[in-house]
Amino acid sequence: MGSRKKYLFKNNSNSKRQAVYVGKLHEWKHRVYNVYVRLQDIELRIASSATAYRTPPQLTEHVDPPPFSPAELDS
């Protein structure tokens, strides 16, 4: 037995009913959706990694003082 193909009937620009094969249409819809979801995931990972580089230094981090004081520069 052969598989039955699915057709969608719609009106074309000439007001005639036209049969459009939709067997592969659903498969392509799923493919496009999966690519869209993957791109969103990549975009979120890029955004979260970019904010990690922009965080200000923590107050608990040790910072060495300059080797001279500003008063020494004036004299």
Backbone as JSON Lines, residues from 0, in Angstrom:
{"i":0,"aa":"M","n":[0.83,-1.18,0.0],"ca":[0.0,0.0,0.0],"c":[0.87,1.24,0.0]}
{"i":1,"aa":"G","n":[0.52,2.19,-0.8],"ca":[1.25,3.45,-0.85],"c":[0.75,4.41,0.21]}
{"i":2,"aa":"S","n":[1.61,5.31,0.6],"ca":[1.18,6.3,1.59],"c":[0.35,7.38,0.9]}
{"i":3,"aa":"R","n":[-0.58,7.88,1.64],"ca":[-1.47,8.88,1.09],"c":[-0.87,10.26,1.32]}
{"i":4,"aa":"K","n":[-0.75,11.06,0.29],"ca":[-0.17,12.39,0.42],"c":[-1.22,13.37,0.91]}
{"i":5,"aa":"K","n":[-0.77,14.33,1.71],"ca":[-1.67,15.35,2.24],"c":[-1.63,16.57,1.33]}
{"i":6,"aa":"Y","n":[-2.79,17.1,1.05],"ca":[-2.89,18.29,0.23],"c":[-3.71,19.34,0.95]}
{"i":7,"aa":"L","n":[-3.34,20.57,0.74],"ca":[-4.09,21.69,1.28],"c":[-4.68,22.42,0.08]}
{"i":8,"aa":"F","n":[-5.98,22.65,0.13],"ca":[-6.62,23.35,-0.98],"c":[-6.77,24.81,-0.62]}
{"i":9,"aa":"K","n":[-6.31,25.68,-1.51],"ca":[-6.43,27.11,-1.27],"c":[-6.72,27.8,-2.59]}
{"i":10,"aa":"N","n":[-7.23,29.01,-2.48],"ca":[-7.53,29.79,-3.67],"c":[-6.27,30.54,-4.1]}
{"i":11,"aa":"N","n":[-5.95,30.44,-5.38],"ca":[-4.81,31.19,-5.88],"c":[-5.26,32.55,-6.4]}
{"i":12,"aa":"S","n":[-4.36,33.28,-7.0],"ca":[-4.69,34.65,-7.44],"c":[-5.73,34.67,-8.56]}
{"i":13,"aa":"N","n":[-5.9,33.55,-9.27],"ca":[-6.88,33.5,-10.36],"c":[-8.23,33.0,-9.89]}
{"i":14,"aa":"S","n":[-8.46,32.97,-8.58],"ca":[-9.71,32.51,-7.97],"c":[-10.01,31.06,-8.32]}
{"i":15,"aa":"K","n":[-8.99,30.26,-8.55],"ca":[-9.18,28.84,-8.78],"c":[-8.63,28.1,-7.57]}
{"i":16,"aa":"R","n":[-9.28,27.01,-7.24],"ca":[-8.77,26.21,-6.12],"c":[-7.55,25.45,-6.58]}
{"i":17,"aa":"Q","n":[-6.5,25.5,-5.77],"ca":[-5.24,24.88,-6.14],"c":[-4.83,23.93,-5.02]}
{"i":18,"aa":"A","n":[-4.42,22.73,-5.39],"ca":[-3.96,21.76,-4.41],"c":[-2.48,21.98,-4.15]}
{"i":19,"aa":"V","n":[-2.11,22.11,-2.89],"ca":[-0.72,22.32,-2.51],"c":[-0.31,21.16,-1.61]}
{"i":20,"aa":"Y","n":[0.77,20.51,-1.98],"ca":[1.25,19.37,-1.19],"c":[1.88,19.88,0.1]}
{"i":21,"aa":"V","n":[1.42,19.36,1.24],"ca":[1.91,19.83,2.53],"c":[2.61,18.74,3.33]}
{"i":22,"aa":"G","n":[2.96,17.64,2.67],"ca":[3.62,16.56,3.39],"c":[4.93,16.98,4.03]}
{"i":23,"aa":"K","n":[5.76,17.7,3.28],"ca":[7.05,18.15,3.81],"c":[6.92,19.46,4.58]}
{"i":24,"aa":"L","n":[5.82,20.14,4.46],"ca":[5.65,21.44,5.11],"c":[5.78,21.32,6.62]}
{"i":25,"aa":"H","n":[5.16,20.32,7.21],"ca":[5.22,20.15,8.66],"c":[6.64,19.81,9.11]}
{"i":26,"aa":"E","n":[7.33,19.02,8.31],"ca":[8.72,18.68,8.64],"c":[9.59,19.94,8.64]}
{"i":27,"aa":"W","n":[9.42,20.79,7.65],"ca":[10.21,22.02,7.58],"c":[9.83,23.0,8.68]}
{"i":28,"aa":"K","n":[8.57,23.01,9.08],"ca":[8.16,23.87,10.2],"c":[8.93,23.48,11.45]}
{"i":29,"aa":"H","n":[9.04,22.18,11.7],"ca":[9.76,21.7,12.88],"c":[11.26,22.02,12.77]}
{"i":30,"aa":"R","n":[11.82,21.88,11.59],"ca":[13.24,22.2,11.41],"c":[13.52,23.68,11.68]}
{"i":31,"aa":"V","n":[12.68,24.53,11.13],"ca":[12.86,25.98,11.34],"c":[12.69,26.33,12.81]}
{"i":32,"aa":"Y","n":[11.7,25.73,13.46],"ca":[11.48,26.0,14.88],"c":[12.69,25.55,15.71]}
{"i":33,"aa":"N","n":[13.24,24.38,15.4],"ca":[14.41,23.89,16.15],"c":[15.61,24.81,15.98]}
{"i":34,"aa":"V","n":[15.83,25.31,14.77],"ca":[16.93,26.26,14.54],"c":[16.69,27.54,15.33]}
{"i":35,"aa":"Y","n":[15.44,28.01,15.34],"ca":[15.09,29.23,16.08],"c":[15.37,29.06,17.57]}
{"i":36,"aa":"V","n":[15.01,27.92,18.12],"ca":[15.23,27.66,19.55],"c":[16.73,27.6,19.83]}
{"i":37,"aa":"R","n":[17.5,26.96,18.96],"ca":[18.95,26.88,19.16],"c":[19.6,28.26,19.09]}
{"i":38,"aa":"L","n":[19.14,29.09,18.17],"ca":[19.69,30.45,18.07],"c":[19.38,31.27,19.31]}
{"i":39,"aa":"Q","n":[18.18,31.11,19.86],"ca":[17.84,31.81,21.11],"c":[18.74,31.35,22.24]}
{"i":40,"aa":"D","n":[19.01,30.06,22.3],"ca":[19.88,29.53,23.36],"c":[21.3,30.09,23.22]}
{"i":41,"aa":"I","n":[21.81,30.16,22.0],"ca":[23.14,30.72,21.77],"c":[23.17,32.19,22.15]}
{"i":42,"aa":"E","n":[22.12,32.92,21.79],"ca":[22.06,34.34,22.11],"c":[22.04,34.57,23.62]}
{"i":43,"aa":"L","n":[21.32,33.75,24.35],"ca":[21.28,33.88,25.8],"c":[22.64,33.56,26.41]}
{"i":44,"aa":"R","n":[23.33,32.54,25.89],"ca":[24.66,32.22,26.42],"c":[25.65,33.33,26.14]}
{"i":45,"aa":"I","n":[25.58,33.95,24.97],"ca":[26.48,35.06,24.65],"c":[26.19,36.24,25.57]}
{"i":46,"aa":"A","n":[24.93,36.54,25.79],"ca":[24.57,37.66,26.65],"c":[25.01,37.42,28.08]}
{"i":47,"aa":"S","n":[24.85,36.21,28.59],"ca":[25.24,35.94,29.97],"c":[26.75,35.93,30.12]}
{"i":48,"aa":"S","n":[27.49,35.48,29.11],"ca":[28.95,35.49,29.22],"c":[29.5,36.9,29.05]}
{"i":49,"aa":"A","n":[28.83,37.74,28.28],"ca":[29.29,39.12,28.09],"c":[29.13,39.93,29.38]}
{"i":50,"aa":"T","n":[28.08,39.67,30.14],"ca":[27.88,40.41,31.38],"c":[28.88,39.97,32.44]}
{"i":51,"aa":"A","n":[29.42,38.77,32.32],"ca":[30.39,38.3,33.3],"c":[31.67,39.12,33.23]}
{"i":52,"aa":"Y","n":[32.03,39.61,32.05],"ca":[33.24,40.4,31.9],"c":[33.06,41.84,32.38]}
{"i":53,"aa":"R","n":[31.83,42.3,32.47],"ca":[31.58,43.69,32.83],"c":[31.3,43.91,34.3]}
{"i":54,"aa":"T","n":[31.42,42.91,35.12],"ca":[31.11,43.09,36.53],"c":[32.2,43.94,37.19]}
{"i":55,"aa":"P","n":[31.82,44.84,38.09],"ca":[32.82,45.67,38.76],"c":[33.65,44.83,39.72]}
{"i":56,"aa":"P","n":[34.83,45.3,40.09],"ca":[35.66,44.53,41.02],"c":[34.98,44.43,42.39]}
{"i":57,"aa":"Q","n":[35.21,43.34,43.05],"ca":[34.61,43.12,44.37],"c":[35.34,43.97,45.41]}
{"i":58,"aa":"L","n":[34.61,44.39,46.44],"ca":[35.22,45.22,47.48],"c":[36.22,44.43,48.31]}
{"i":59,"aa":"T","n":[36.1,43.13,48.3],"ca":[37.01,42.3,49.1],"c":[38.34,42.05,48.39]}
{"i":60,"aa":"E","n":[38.45,42.43,47.12],"ca":[39.69,42.21,46.39],"c":[40.77,43.16,46.91]}
{"i":61,"aa":"H","n":[41.98,42.64,47.0],"ca":[43.1,43.46,47.48],"c":[43.66,44.29,46.33]}
{"i":62,"aa":"V","n":[43.79,45.59,46.58],"ca":[44.37,46.49,45.59],"c":[45.58,47.15,46.23]}
{"i":63,"aa":"D","n":[46.73,47.01,45.6],"ca":[47.95,47.63,46.14],"c":[47.86,49.15,46.02]}
{"i":64,"aa":"P","n":[48.28,49.87,47.07],"ca":[48.29,51.34,46.97],"c":[49.4,51.78,46.02]}
{"i":65,"aa":"P","n":[49.28,52.97,45.48],"ca":[50.35,53.45,44.59],"c":[51.65,53.6,45.37]}
{"i":66,"aa":"P","n":[52.8,53.5,44.72],"ca":[54.09,53.56,45.42],"c":[54.42,54.96,45.95]}
{"i":67,"aa":"F","n":[53.63,55.94,45.62],"ca":[53.86,57.3,46.12],"c":[52.53,57.93,46.47]}
{"i":68,"aa":"S","n":[52.55,58.96,47.27],"ca":[51.32,59.65,47.64],"c":[51.13,60.86,46.73]}
{"i":69,"aa":"P","n":[49.91,61.32,46.55],"ca":[49.69,62.5,45.71],"c":[50.41,63.74,46.24]}
{"i":70,"aa":"A","n":[50.62,63.82,47.56],"ca":[51.32,64.98,48.13],"c":[52.77,65.02,47.66]}
{"i":71,"aa":"E","n":[53.39,63.89,47.44],"ca":[54.78,63.85,46.98],"c":[54.91,64.4,45.56]}
{"i":72,"aa":"L","n":[53.84,64.27,44.77],"ca":[53.9,64.78,43.39],"c":[53.92,66.3,43.36]}
{"i":73,"aa":"D","n":[53.23,66.94,44.32],"ca":[53.14,68.4,44.33],"c":[54.46,69.06,44.74]}
{"i":74,"aa":"S","n":[55.25,68.38,45.53],"ca":[56.47,69.02,46.04],"c":[57.65,68.9,45.11]}
